[in-house]
Tab-separated table of C-alpha atoms and ligand atoms in Angstrom:
chain	number	residue	atom	x	y	z
A	80	MET	CA	133.429	52.820	63.154
A	81	SER	CA	134.736	48.979	63.209
A	82	ALA	CA	135.052	46.994	60.175
A	83	VAL	CA	135.178	43.328	59.616
A	84	ALA	CA	137.081	42.448	56.241
A	85	SER	CA	138.152	39.374	54.492
A	86	THR	CA	141.467	39.161	52.891
A	87	THR	CA	139.756	40.910	49.749
A	88	GLY	CA	136.960	43.178	51.163
A	89	ILE	CA	135.837	45.239	53.888
A	90	CYS	CA	132.419	44.776	55.580
A	91	THR	CA	131.439	47.815	57.934
A	92	ARG	CA	129.656	47.529	61.063
A	93	ARG	CA	126.581	49.172	59.742
A	94	GLU	CA	126.476	46.405	56.808
A	95	LEU	CA	126.830	43.343	59.573
A	96	LEU	CA	124.101	45.041	61.413
A	97	GLN	CA	122.061	45.252	58.282
A	98	LEU	CA	122.959	41.622	57.675
A	99	ALA	CA	121.550	40.875	61.148
A	100	ALA	CA	118.368	42.506	60.609
A	101	GLY	CA	117.759	40.525	57.232
A	102	GLY	CA	118.703	42.850	54.517
A	103	GLY	CA	121.824	43.539	52.418
A	104	LEU	CA	124.716	41.603	51.591
A	105	CYS	CA	128.517	42.003	52.428
A	106	ALA	CA	130.650	40.021	49.932
A	107	GLY	CA	133.835	41.318	51.458
A	108	ALA	CA	133.267	39.809	54.680
A	109	LEU	CA	132.510	36.732	53.353
A	110	ALA	CA	135.148	36.146	50.677
A	111	GLY	CA	137.565	34.666	53.251
A	112	LEU	CA	135.064	32.183	54.551
A	113	GLY	CA	135.198	28.353	53.718
A	114	GLY	CA	131.327	28.922	52.279
A	115	PRO	CA	128.760	26.248	53.623
A	116	ALA	CA	129.504	23.395	51.657
A	117	VAL	CA	132.971	22.955	51.026
A	118	ALA	CA	134.459	19.239	51.898
A	119	THR	CA	137.900	20.158	52.944
A	120	SER	CA	138.062	22.069	56.140
A	121	ALA	CA	138.270	25.758	55.418
A	122	ALA	CA	141.134	25.828	58.159
A	123	THR	CA	143.572	24.589	55.861
A	124	VAL	CA	143.009	27.571	53.756
A	125	ALA	CA	145.707	30.752	54.786
A	126	PRO	CA	145.221	33.430	56.397
A	127	ARG	CA	144.799	31.312	59.469
A	128	LEU	CA	144.352	33.337	62.873
A	129	ARG	CA	147.549	32.023	64.292
A	130	ASP	CA	149.293	33.219	61.786
A	131	LEU	CA	147.510	36.643	61.420
A	132	ALA	CA	148.192	37.102	65.612
A	133	ALA	CA	151.640	36.224	65.374
A	134	ALA	CA	152.222	38.586	62.684
A	135	GLY	CA	150.990	41.406	65.226
A	136	GLY	CA	153.285	39.961	68.078
A	137	ARG	CA	149.993	38.163	69.615
A	138	PHE	CA	148.508	34.612	69.806
A	139	TYR	CA	145.352	33.552	68.762
A	140	GLY	CA	144.152	30.344	70.879
A	141	ALA	CA	140.997	28.124	71.735
A	142	ALA	CA	140.143	25.851	74.591
A	143	THR	CA	139.156	22.190	73.963
A	144	GLY	CA	138.910	18.889	75.693
A	145	ARG	CA	140.721	15.812	74.902
A	146	ARG	CA	137.617	14.035	74.292
A	147	GLN	CA	136.945	16.311	71.132
A	148	LEU	CA	140.208	16.152	69.763
A	149	GLU	CA	140.568	12.600	70.105
A	150	ALA	CA	137.267	11.592	68.657
A	151	ASP	CA	136.848	14.388	65.993
A	152	PRO	CA	140.193	14.098	63.753
A	153	ASP	CA	138.257	16.979	61.251
A	154	PHE	CA	137.693	18.952	64.192
A	155	ALA	CA	141.441	18.311	65.805
A	156	ARG	CA	142.872	19.224	62.006
A	157	CYS	CA	140.945	22.590	62.459
A	158	PHE	CA	142.361	23.522	65.870
A	159	ALA	CA	145.964	22.707	65.021
A	160	ALA	CA	145.629	24.922	61.968
A	161	GLU	CA	144.070	27.878	63.236
A	162	CYS	CA	145.110	27.891	66.904
A	163	GLY	CA	148.552	28.850	68.234
A	164	LEU	CA	147.541	27.984	71.814
A	165	LEU	CA	145.554	25.498	73.430
A	166	VAL	CA	143.677	25.955	76.986
A	167	PRO	CA	142.578	22.625	78.624
A	168	GLU	CA	138.852	23.482	78.998
A	169	ASN	CA	138.570	21.238	82.425
A	170	GLU	CA	141.250	18.627	82.347
A	171	LEU	CA	143.332	21.105	84.703
A	172	LYS	CA	140.482	21.672	87.101
A	173	TRP	CA	140.107	20.037	90.635
A	174	ARG	CA	137.459	17.960	90.041
A	175	ALA	CA	139.533	16.446	86.957
A	176	LEU	CA	142.839	16.206	88.614
A	177	ARG	CA	142.048	14.895	91.901
A	178	PRO	CA	139.984	11.739	92.314
A	179	ALA	CA	141.101	11.451	95.960
A	180	PRO	CA	142.800	13.526	98.431
A	181	ASP	CA	146.005	11.235	98.079
A	182	GLN	CA	145.651	10.894	94.307
A	183	PHE	CA	146.326	12.859	90.976
A	184	ASP	CA	145.140	11.960	87.532
A	185	PHE	CA	146.841	13.537	85.064
A	186	SER	CA	145.946	11.426	81.877
A	187	GLY	CA	143.824	14.342	80.297
A	188	ALA	CA	146.107	17.320	81.057
A	189	ASP	CA	149.221	15.279	79.603
A	190	TRP	CA	147.507	14.201	76.446
A	191	LEU	CA	146.457	17.720	75.481
A	192	VAL	CA	150.045	18.928	76.472
A	193	ALA	CA	151.468	16.035	74.207
A	194	PHE	CA	148.896	17.212	71.222
A	195	ALA	CA	149.871	20.540	71.578
A	196	ARG	CA	153.595	20.199	71.875
A	197	ARG	CA	152.957	17.767	68.551
A	198	GLN	CA	151.623	20.637	66.942
A	199	GLY	CA	153.604	23.485	67.972
A	200	LEU	CA	151.189	25.256	70.176
A	201	LEU	CA	151.595	26.842	73.128
A	202	VAL	CA	149.643	26.270	76.540
A	203	ARG	CA	147.697	27.693	78.722
A	204	GLY	CA	147.182	26.268	82.399
A	205	HIS	CA	143.362	26.832	83.834
A	206	THR	CA	142.718	26.861	86.663
A	207	LEU	CA	144.403	26.287	90.262
A	208	VAL	CA	141.980	28.110	92.364
A	209	TRP	CA	138.269	28.251	91.561
A	210	HIS	CA	135.164	28.382	93.390
A	211	ASP	CA	133.611	25.849	91.178
A	212	ALA	CA	134.541	22.318	89.728
A	213	LEU	CA	135.918	21.358	93.104
A	214	ALA	CA	136.546	17.545	93.856
A	215	PRO	CA	133.702	16.576	96.016
A	216	TRP	CA	135.823	15.234	98.783
A	217	LEU	CA	137.147	18.694	99.579
A	218	GLN	CA	133.898	19.379	101.480
A	219	THR	CA	135.219	17.297	104.207
A	220	VAL	CA	138.612	19.646	104.410
A	221	ARG	CA	137.525	22.093	107.324
A	222	ARG	CA	140.626	23.484	109.163
A	223	ALA	CA	142.220	26.390	107.735
A	224	ARG	CA	145.805	24.418	108.344
A	225	ASP	CA	144.694	21.520	106.426
A	226	ALA	CA	143.403	23.709	103.313
A	227	GLU	CA	146.621	25.830	103.241
A	228	GLN	CA	148.580	22.555	103.113
A	229	LEU	CA	146.381	20.969	100.432
A	230	LEU	CA	146.512	24.296	98.416
A	231	GLY	CA	150.106	24.507	98.555
A	232	ALA	CA	150.987	21.118	97.680
A	233	HIS	CA	148.368	20.740	94.865
A	234	ILE	CA	149.668	24.218	92.977
A	235	ALA	CA	153.549	22.477	93.775
A	236	ALA	CA	152.825	18.818	92.042
A	237	VAL	CA	150.753	20.306	89.278
A	238	VAL	CA	152.663	23.523	88.187
A	239	GLY	CA	155.587	21.894	88.961
A	240	ARG	CA	154.744	18.853	86.510
A	241	TYR	CA	154.492	21.366	83.575
A	242	ALA	CA	157.018	23.674	84.391
A	243	GLY	CA	158.477	25.392	81.761
A	244	GLN	CA	155.860	24.089	79.504
A	245	MET	CA	153.107	26.735	80.069
A	246	HIS	CA	152.731	30.134	78.629
A	247	SER	CA	150.608	31.050	81.568
A	248	TRP	CA	148.501	29.953	84.302
A	249	ASP	CA	145.284	31.226	85.610
A	250	VAL	CA	146.317	31.197	89.301
A	251	VAL	CA	143.297	32.288	90.483
A	252	ASN	CA	139.540	32.050	88.743
A	253	GLU	CA	136.697	34.288	89.369
A	254	VAL	CA	137.962	35.700	92.984
A	255	ILE	CA	135.611	38.714	92.843
A	256	ASN	CA	131.908	38.886	93.519
A	257	PRO	CA	130.415	41.851	95.450
A	258	GLU	CA	127.069	40.379	95.590
A	259	ASP	CA	128.480	38.224	98.412
A	260	GLY	CA	128.378	41.245	100.387
A	261	ARG	CA	131.884	41.507	101.783
A	262	ALA	CA	133.456	44.884	101.923
A	263	ASP	CA	136.473	43.748	99.865
A	264	GLY	CA	134.192	42.601	97.082
A	265	LEU	CA	135.911	39.023	97.450
A	266	ARG	CA	133.544	35.708	96.677
A	267	ALA	CA	132.422	33.798	99.362
A	268	SER	CA	134.035	30.259	98.426
A	269	PHE	CA	135.502	27.253	99.897
A	270	TRP	CA	139.012	28.707	100.092
A	271	GLN	CA	137.557	32.036	100.998
A	272	ALA	CA	135.892	30.353	103.986
A	273	ARG	CA	138.725	28.479	105.152
A	274	LEU	CA	141.850	30.913	104.411
A	275	ASP	CA	139.973	34.385	104.005
A	276	SER	CA	141.909	36.337	101.387
A	277	ALA	CA	145.058	34.796	102.302
A	278	TYR	CA	144.583	32.174	99.800
A	279	ILE	CA	145.375	34.227	96.703
A	280	GLU	CA	148.683	35.413	97.706
A	281	LEU	CA	149.520	31.939	98.805
A	282	ALA	CA	148.368	30.645	95.234
A	283	PHE	CA	150.634	33.362	93.484
A	284	HIS	CA	153.693	32.596	95.671
A	285	GLN	CA	153.220	28.921	95.325
A	286	ALA	CA	153.175	28.917	91.483
A	287	ALA	CA	156.173	31.310	91.201
A	288	ALA	CA	157.983	28.880	93.259
A	289	ALA	CA	156.850	25.808	91.038
A	290	ASP	CA	157.468	27.613	87.759
A	291	PRO	CA	159.602	30.801	87.565
A	292	ALA	CA	158.799	30.926	83.705
A	293	ALA	CA	155.115	30.854	83.520
A	294	ARG	CA	153.132	33.995	83.365
A	295	LEU	CA	150.804	34.111	86.548
A	296	VAL	CA	147.156	35.516	86.239
A	297	LEU	CA	144.274	36.651	87.849
A	298	ASN	CA	141.499	35.623	85.741
A	299	GLU	CA	138.130	37.603	85.991
A	300	THR	CA	134.514	37.360	84.934
A	301	GLN	CA	132.006	39.645	84.035
A	302	ILE	CA	133.848	43.279	83.891
A	303	GLU	CA	133.180	43.947	80.243
A	304	TYR	CA	129.925	45.732	80.148
A	305	ASP	CA	128.993	49.708	81.088
A	306	ASP	CA	126.390	48.346	83.983
A	307	ASP	CA	126.905	49.145	87.453
A	308	ALA	CA	127.336	45.254	88.724
A	309	SER	CA	130.426	45.245	86.384
A	310	ALA	CA	131.320	48.604	87.339
A	311	ARG	CA	131.561	47.438	90.825
A	312	ARG	CA	133.349	44.235	89.897
A	313	ARG	CA	136.286	46.530	88.093
A	314	ASP	CA	136.446	48.932	91.415
A	315	HIS	CA	137.018	45.760	93.471
A	316	LEU	CA	139.258	43.913	91.161
A	317	LEU	CA	141.570	47.101	90.836
A	318	ALA	CA	141.870	47.493	94.639
A	319	LEU	CA	142.720	43.621	94.821
A	320	LEU	CA	145.525	43.985	92.326
A	321	GLN	CA	146.903	47.108	93.752
A	322	ARG	CA	147.093	45.409	97.207
A	323	LEU	CA	148.653	42.213	95.795
A	324	LEU	CA	151.248	44.365	93.892
A	325	ALA	CA	151.912	46.200	96.985
A	326	LYS	CA	152.742	43.240	98.898
A	327	GLY	CA	155.224	41.994	96.326
A	328	VAL	CA	152.701	39.232	95.478
A	329	PRO	CA	153.977	37.885	91.773
A	330	VAL	CA	150.890	38.483	89.491
A	331	HIS	CA	152.110	39.107	86.110
A	332	ALA	CA	148.755	39.462	84.021
A	333	LEU	CA	145.195	40.039	84.264
A	334	GLY	CA	142.907	37.631	82.127
A	335	VAL	CA	139.708	39.183	81.222
A	336	GLN	CA	137.220	35.969	80.362
A	337	SER	CA	135.244	38.096	77.788
A	338	HIS	CA	131.766	36.012	77.871
A	339	LEU	CA	129.930	38.487	75.831
A	340	VAL	CA	126.445	38.963	75.016
A	341	GLY	CA	124.990	39.174	71.324
A	342	HIS	CA	122.235	41.029	72.015
A	343	VAL	CA	123.956	44.074	74.032
A	344	ALA	CA	125.557	46.689	72.156
A	345	SER	CA	128.726	48.529	73.741
A	346	ASP	CA	131.327	50.276	72.809
A	347	PHE	CA	133.419	48.914	75.873
A	348	HIS	CA	134.394	52.366	76.946
A	349	ALA	CA	134.427	51.802	80.737
A	350	LEU	CA	136.242	48.512	80.281
A	351	ALA	CA	138.991	50.598	78.194
A	352	ASP	CA	139.567	52.866	80.747
A	353	PHE	CA	139.585	50.101	83.642
A	354	LEU	CA	142.287	48.461	81.477
A	355	ASP	CA	144.296	51.438	81.107
A	356	GLU	CA	144.531	51.622	85.073
A	357	VAL	CA	145.680	48.176	85.061
A	358	GLU	CA	148.485	48.606	82.026
A	359	ARG	CA	149.671	51.551	84.645
A	360	LEU	CA	149.938	48.910	87.174
A	361	GLY	CA	152.755	46.926	84.870
A	362	LEU	CA	150.549	44.224	84.105
A	363	ARG	CA	149.933	42.409	80.981
A	364	LEU	CA	146.581	41.574	79.378
A	365	ILE	CA	145.409	38.098	77.862
A	366	VAL	CA	141.715	37.826	76.783
A	367	THR	CA	141.258	34.290	77.978
A	368	GLU	CA	137.473	32.993	77.447
A	369	LEU	CA	136.093	34.898	74.345
A	370	ASP	CA	132.594	33.869	72.870
A	371	VAL	CA	129.373	35.722	72.219
A	372	ARG	CA	126.177	34.321	73.467
A	373	ASP	CA	123.311	34.304	70.690
A	374	TRP	CA	120.698	33.077	73.197
A	375	GLU	CA	118.472	36.494	72.416
A	376	LEU	CA	119.157	36.920	68.684
A	377	PRO	CA	117.188	36.188	66.111
A	378	ALA	CA	116.740	32.644	64.644
A	379	GLU	CA	117.883	33.099	61.427
A	380	PRO	CA	121.523	31.893	61.147
A	381	ALA	CA	123.090	34.446	59.075
A	382	ALA	CA	121.298	37.437	60.871
A	383	ARG	CA	122.362	35.650	64.021
A	384	ASP	CA	126.172	35.205	62.997
A	385	ALA	CA	126.090	38.662	61.756
A	386	ALA	CA	124.941	40.168	65.024
A	387	VAL	CA	127.566	37.812	66.707
A	388	ALA	CA	130.311	39.270	64.319
A	389	ALA	CA	129.668	42.579	65.431
A	390	VAL	CA	130.251	42.181	68.749
A	391	TYR	CA	133.480	40.460	67.976
A	392	ALA	CA	134.586	43.359	65.766
A	393	ASP	CA	133.589	45.990	68.488
A	394	TYR	CA	135.161	44.129	71.568
A	395	LEU	CA	138.556	43.397	69.422
A	396	ALA	CA	138.615	46.951	68.027
A	397	MET	CA	139.228	48.205	71.629
A	398	MET	CA	141.020	45.240	72.849
A	399	LEU	CA	143.775	43.771	70.361
A	400	PRO	CA	145.666	47.187	69.900
A	401	ARG	CA	146.467	47.485	73.539
A	402	PRO	CA	149.941	47.052	73.871
A	403	ASN	CA	150.055	44.940	76.782
A	404	LEU	CA	148.002	42.468	74.988
A	405	ASP	CA	149.468	38.971	74.777
A	406	GLY	CA	146.935	37.416	72.963
A	407	VAL	CA	143.190	36.218	72.516
A	408	VAL	CA	141.488	32.662	73.419
A	409	THR	CA	138.054	32.004	72.498
A	410	TRP	CA	136.359	29.425	74.651
A	411	GLY	CA	136.109	26.637	72.055
A	412	LEU	CA	136.527	26.947	68.233
A	413	SER	CA	133.691	25.680	66.386
A	414	ASP	CA	130.189	25.701	67.201
A	415	ARG	CA	130.052	22.039	67.303
A	416	TYR	CA	131.777	22.135	70.747
A	417	THR	CA	130.822	25.034	73.190
A	418	TRP	CA	129.856	25.078	76.803
A	419	LEU	CA	126.990	27.424	75.790
A	420	SER	CA	125.119	24.336	74.112
A	421	GLU	CA	124.514	23.719	77.739
A	422	TYR	CA	124.810	27.174	79.860
A	423	GLY	CA	123.421	29.578	77.102
A	424	ALA	CA	120.682	27.377	75.439
A	425	ARG	CA	118.229	29.104	73.236
A	426	ALA	CA	114.582	29.049	74.162
A	427	ASP	CA	113.949	28.229	70.444
A	428	GLY	CA	116.045	24.916	71.122
A	429	ALA	CA	118.241	26.020	67.832
A	430	PRO	CA	121.630	25.171	68.166
A	431	VAL	CA	123.960	28.338	69.497
A	432	ARG	CA	126.393	29.953	67.130
A	433	PRO	CA	128.935	31.803	69.469
A	434	LEU	CA	132.377	30.740	68.034
A	435	PRO	CA	134.365	31.563	64.582
A	436	PHE	CA	133.643	28.449	63.173
A	437	ASP	CA	130.301	26.518	62.800
A	438	HIS	CA	129.235	22.948	63.283
A	439	ALA	CA	130.695	21.904	59.797
A	440	CYS	CA	134.107	23.867	61.026
A	441	GLN	CA	133.622	26.322	58.346
A	442	ARG	CA	134.431	29.689	59.076
A	443	LYS	CA	131.697	32.350	59.920
A	444	LEU	CA	131.459	35.828	60.037
A	445	ALA	CA	132.759	35.747	63.728
A	446	TRP	CA	136.060	34.321	61.963
A	447	SER	CA	136.138	37.460	59.635
A	448	ALA	CA	135.831	39.996	62.500
A	449	ILE	CA	138.845	38.531	64.108
A	450	SER	CA	140.929	37.839	61.371
A	451	THR	CA	140.280	42.032	60.394
A	452	ALA	CA	141.191	43.018	64.121
A	453	LEU	CA	144.358	40.734	64.036
A	454	GLN	CA	145.039	42.093	60.609
A	455	THR	CA	144.766	45.837	61.762
A	456	VAL	CA	147.070	45.171	64.454
A	457	ALA	CA	149.729	43.335	62.014
A	458	ASN	CA	149.608	46.354	59.596
A	459	LYS	CA	150.588	48.760	62.354
A	460	THR	CA	153.452	46.508	63.391
A	461	ARG	CA	154.349	46.633	60.080
A	462	THR	CA	154.456	50.546	59.592
B	429	XIL	C1	133.386	25.810	81.736
B	429	XIL	C2	133.590	24.638	80.659
B	429	XIL	O1	133.524	25.022	79.532
B	429	XIL	C3	132.592	23.512	80.871
B	429	XIL	O2	132.704	22.249	80.010
B	429	XIL	C4	132.220	22.893	82.273
B	429	XIL	O3	131.261	22.144	82.149
B	429	XIL	C5	131.765	24.107	83.530
B	429	XIL	O4	133.004	25.401	83.112
B	429	XIL	N1	134.319	30.336	83.017
B	429	XIL	C6	135.559	29.500	83.364
B	429	XIL	C7	135.542	28.046	82.535
B	429	XIL	O5	136.436	30.132	84.013
B	429	XIL	O6	136.397	27.545	83.447
B	429	XIL	C8	134.304	27.578	82.661
B	429	XIL	O7	134.383	26.476	81.805
B	429	XIL	C9	133.257	28.634	81.722
B	429	XIL	C10	133.069	29.857	82.610
């Protein structure tokens, strides 16, 4: 049974679920939290997730944007205190970087990399190749030769600019989509339509040439659960990784996005078996975009938080002890800023609560779940 503990106490999964059902109280899990109405940010109180992660040889970080860090000093303080790594949430996507075919706009990404340097944070690059957030003008590019030239030049420029400063790059993002009907399970996308599967190799080779120090990651979504659709994605993904490695393509790690769902219980056994196979291929592992959707959970915030925390606890109990895991990134830090306000909105209109900190940047049960999982790994490292 997984447990959620603060520094002073333990809250079992059963207790969390009791909380979720509206009954019981678990003082242990709440002891490390900031409390609902504290003037100073709870993130200023030790222990912090970044330190707990480091004690176990991992990192903890989050995705964020320039706009929120710049406009919201309270949030920026919380971010710098709690995170050991920053991922630009949108600033390195084509749509942000490439206003025109012959132009780059590095202003957002440069600002975030400078913020990270000042605060002593690692940075992950996200992402060089994606079917989404493309620059609108790309649609006018039709010929394979032009697409190949553009992609190569883009990666050389972007990866080259931050060479030596990136922990890792999500070189390709979400390339598997069996629903598109191809035998190899690859997604039908702008890049695939022009270059077939060759764009994947091209991207990894180009990234390796531009920054030999960065870990190069294949980042994938919807592979976490036990259903048939996830199983199909895992099968295609494993086959793709095997093909790439057999050809000597420089893939160093698998990124597991980990956008989880609060009302779906899982022991994540099927994912664990798959990750054993990935480890046997010699690949590292990163949890790249963790959050827990609460759109089908009860409205009452305490119950919702407990159910969300139980999913964090179960997932990280499986994930964090894995020997090839580099670290965990949540897709956002505080419920004040989460993509799920738009993409995972609740039918009742209540603000969503998928992240470790609440709207006021106070620690939630999800924080406690993450801290317990990190602490467990740190304790094992010490013994
Ligand atoms: C999301 C951002 O969080 C949003 O701000 C943006 O509007 C859309 O993209 N998988 C990914 C991320 O790999 O890049 C996505 O980020 C979330 C899903």
